[in-house]
Amino acid sequence: MTEGMSPQAVAQERADVLRERLKERIYASLTLLAVLVGFAQSGHPAHVAAAVSVAVTALGLWLATLVADLQAVPVAHGRWPNRHEIRHTLFTTSPLLTSAVSPLLLIGLSALGAAELTTALWISVGTEVAALAAWGFAGGRRVGAGPLGALVAAALNSVIGIGVVAVKLLAGH
């Protein structure tokens, strides 16, 4: 789709796709944080139940986003989505699915005896918050904020993730 486009237009299109994919990944991280904390504080979580919940959450987010994106085309444009738009939507929404990989790996390692499940779930929470911080740092660097500004952006993203965790802990479920 980049044939005949100027280098600036190609760069803009790539940046737009990256933005869409990252938005979906961050949204999935925030949602998974709530699920992971819920299981971690549930007392005696089961491996299968935790894995199914993480997988179904990611799948549900992906399907909801896919349906919403594809239903928006006829309303906005008065036509069905074309093949390119469908492929684009599948590509940009895929981070909603891949966000479950790390928690599922940790749950799987726990099932093999590498750690207690609750520990694996809290490590998953930590990795999700760390990922939010990393994206904040990368964004800060990308806009030229310098190392200190990037650290502030990372800290702000971490606060958002920790806020989700705190709300779940305060809700008690």
Short mmCIF file of C-alpha atoms in Angstrom, two decimals:
data_model
loop_
_atom_site.label_atom_id
_atom_site.label_comp_id
_atom_site.label_asym_id
_atom_site.label_seq_id
_atom_site.Cartn_x
_atom_site.Cartn_y
_atom_site.Cartn_z
CA MET A 1 0.00 0.00 0.00
CA THR A 2 3.05 2.26 0.17
CA GLU A 3 3.67 2.31 -3.60
CA GLY A 4 3.87 5.82 -4.95
CA MET A 5 3.82 7.38 -1.49
CA SER A 6 6.36 9.95 -0.42
CA PRO A 7 8.90 8.90 2.22
CA GLN A 8 7.15 11.22 4.67
CA ALA A 9 3.77 9.61 3.98
CA VAL A 10 5.25 6.13 4.39
CA ALA A 11 6.84 7.18 7.70
CA GLN A 12 3.52 8.68 8.84
CA GLU A 13 1.63 5.51 7.93
CA ARG A 14 4.13 3.36 9.85
CA ALA A 15 3.90 5.68 12.86
CA ASP A 16 0.09 5.50 12.74
CA VAL A 17 0.18 1.68 12.69
CA LEU A 18 2.67 1.62 15.57
CA ARG A 19 0.41 4.01 17.50
CA GLU A 20 -2.63 1.79 16.95
CA ARG A 21 -0.78 -1.39 17.94
CA LEU A 22 0.75 0.22 21.02
CA LYS A 23 -2.62 1.64 22.08
CA GLU A 24 -4.10 -1.86 21.95
CA ARG A 25 -1.15 -3.33 23.88
CA ILE A 26 -1.44 -0.73 26.63
CA TYR A 27 -5.20 -1.22 26.84
CA ALA A 28 -4.69 -4.98 27.13
CA SER A 29 -2.02 -4.51 29.83
CA LEU A 30 -4.32 -2.37 31.93
CA THR A 31 -7.16 -4.86 31.58
CA LEU A 32 -4.95 -7.86 32.31
CA LEU A 33 -3.63 -6.12 35.42
CA ALA A 34 -7.13 -6.20 36.87
CA VAL A 35 -7.56 -9.89 36.03
CA LEU A 36 -4.14 -10.88 37.35
CA VAL A 37 -4.58 -8.99 40.62
CA GLY A 38 -8.01 -10.51 41.07
CA PHE A 39 -6.60 -14.01 40.80
CA ALA A 40 -3.49 -13.24 42.85
CA GLN A 41 -5.53 -12.02 45.80
CA SER A 42 -8.23 -14.69 45.54
CA GLY A 43 -6.59 -16.94 48.10
CA HIS A 44 -6.16 -20.27 46.36
CA PRO A 45 -6.21 -19.72 42.61
CA ALA A 46 -6.04 -22.70 40.28
CA HIS A 47 -3.62 -22.84 37.35
CA VAL A 48 -6.24 -23.80 34.79
CA ALA A 49 -8.72 -21.17 35.97
CA ALA A 50 -6.05 -18.44 35.91
CA ALA A 51 -4.81 -19.45 32.46
CA VAL A 52 -8.32 -19.67 31.03
CA SER A 53 -9.25 -16.32 32.54
CA VAL A 54 -6.17 -14.59 31.09
CA ALA A 55 -6.68 -16.21 27.68
CA VAL A 56 -10.42 -15.49 27.57
CA THR A 57 -9.85 -11.89 28.67
CA ALA A 58 -7.36 -11.32 25.86
CA LEU A 59 -9.59 -13.10 23.35
CA GLY A 60 -12.66 -11.16 24.48
CA LEU A 61 -10.85 -7.83 24.22
CA TRP A 62 -9.60 -8.73 20.76
CA LEU A 63 -13.00 -9.88 19.50
CA ALA A 64 -14.76 -6.80 20.91
CA THR A 65 -12.23 -4.48 19.30
CA LEU A 66 -12.32 -6.39 16.02
CA VAL A 67 -16.10 -6.24 15.84
CA ALA A 68 -16.18 -2.55 16.80
CA ASP A 69 -13.53 -1.60 14.24
CA LEU A 70 -15.16 -3.56 11.43
CA GLN A 71 -18.68 -2.39 12.27
CA ALA A 72 -17.52 1.23 12.24
CA VAL A 73 -16.55 1.10 8.54
CA PRO A 74 -20.09 0.73 7.13
CA VAL A 75 -21.39 3.45 9.44
CA ALA A 76 -18.57 5.89 8.70
CA HIS A 77 -18.00 5.12 5.01
CA GLY A 78 -21.28 3.60 3.79
CA ARG A 79 -19.60 0.41 2.57
CA TRP A 80 -18.28 -2.89 3.89
CA PRO A 81 -14.62 -3.08 4.95
CA ASN A 82 -12.31 -4.06 2.14
CA ARG A 83 -9.59 -6.71 2.35
CA HIS A 84 -6.89 -4.16 3.20
CA GLU A 85 -8.96 -2.71 6.06
CA ILE A 86 -9.66 -6.18 7.46
CA ARG A 87 -5.95 -7.12 7.33
CA HIS A 88 -5.03 -3.78 8.86
CA THR A 89 -7.52 -4.30 11.70
CA LEU A 90 -6.28 -7.84 12.33
CA PHE A 91 -2.69 -6.59 12.45
CA THR A 92 -3.28 -3.55 14.63
CA THR A 93 -5.46 -5.44 17.12
CA SER A 94 -3.18 -8.48 17.46
CA PRO A 95 -1.37 -7.04 20.52
CA LEU A 96 -4.62 -7.60 22.41
CA LEU A 97 -3.96 -11.32 21.96
CA THR A 98 -0.19 -11.33 22.37
CA SER A 99 -0.48 -9.44 25.66
CA ALA A 100 -1.53 -12.71 27.27
CA VAL A 101 1.67 -14.55 26.30
CA SER A 102 3.84 -13.49 29.24
CA PRO A 103 1.23 -14.14 31.94
CA LEU A 104 0.36 -17.49 30.34
CA LEU A 105 4.04 -18.47 30.25
CA LEU A 106 4.44 -17.57 33.91
CA ILE A 107 1.29 -19.49 34.85
CA GLY A 108 2.59 -22.46 32.84
CA LEU A 109 5.98 -22.34 34.56
CA SER A 110 4.17 -22.25 37.87
CA ALA A 111 2.15 -25.31 36.89
CA LEU A 112 5.46 -27.07 36.24
CA GLY A 113 6.59 -26.23 39.77
CA ALA A 114 8.89 -23.27 39.08
CA ALA A 115 6.99 -21.05 41.52
CA GLU A 116 3.77 -20.81 43.45
CA LEU A 117 0.89 -19.62 41.28
CA THR A 118 0.29 -16.54 43.41
CA THR A 119 3.97 -15.61 42.96
CA ALA A 120 3.72 -16.10 39.20
CA LEU A 121 0.62 -13.91 39.09
CA TRP A 122 2.30 -11.10 41.05
CA ILE A 123 5.36 -11.37 38.80
CA SER A 124 2.97 -11.00 35.85
CA VAL A 125 1.51 -7.89 37.48
CA GLY A 126 5.03 -6.52 37.88
CA THR A 127 5.96 -7.25 34.28
CA GLU A 128 2.82 -5.53 33.02
CA VAL A 129 3.56 -2.42 35.10
CA ALA A 130 7.20 -2.56 33.93
CA ALA A 131 6.03 -2.76 30.31
CA LEU A 132 3.88 0.33 30.84
CA ALA A 133 6.91 2.10 32.28
CA ALA A 134 9.08 1.00 29.35
CA TRP A 135 6.56 2.38 26.85
CA GLY A 136 6.45 5.65 28.80
CA PHE A 137 10.24 5.85 28.77
CA ALA A 138 10.39 5.07 25.04
CA GLY A 139 7.76 7.73 24.35
CA GLY A 140 9.62 10.28 26.43
CA ARG A 141 12.85 9.59 24.57
CA ARG A 142 11.07 9.66 21.21
CA VAL A 143 9.70 13.16 21.82
CA GLY A 144 13.16 14.36 22.85
CA ALA A 145 12.42 14.80 26.54
CA GLY A 146 15.89 13.60 27.54
CA PRO A 147 16.63 10.92 30.12
CA LEU A 148 14.98 12.75 33.03
CA GLY A 149 11.85 13.56 31.04
CA ALA A 150 11.69 9.95 29.83
CA LEU A 151 11.96 8.75 33.43
CA VAL A 152 9.10 11.06 34.41
CA ALA A 153 6.98 9.65 31.55
CA ALA A 154 7.88 6.12 32.68
CA ALA A 155 6.94 6.97 36.26
CA LEU A 156 3.60 8.43 35.16
CA ASN A 157 2.79 5.30 33.15
CA SER A 158 3.76 3.18 36.16
CA VAL A 159 1.45 5.23 38.37
CA ILE A 160 -1.42 4.48 35.99
CA GLY A 161 -0.69 0.75 36.14
CA ILE A 162 -0.26 0.83 39.90
CA GLY A 163 -3.53 2.76 40.09
CA VAL A 164 -5.33 -0.11 38.38
CA VAL A 165 -3.71 -2.51 40.84
CA ALA A 166 -4.69 -0.30 43.79
CA VAL A 167 -8.31 -0.09 42.64
CA LYS A 168 -8.48 -3.88 42.39
CA LEU A 169 -6.88 -4.30 45.82
CA LEU A 170 -9.24 -1.74 47.37
CA ALA A 171 -12.22 -3.43 45.73
CA GLY A 172 -11.13 -6.64 47.40
CA HIS A 173 -11.75 -8.99 44.48
#
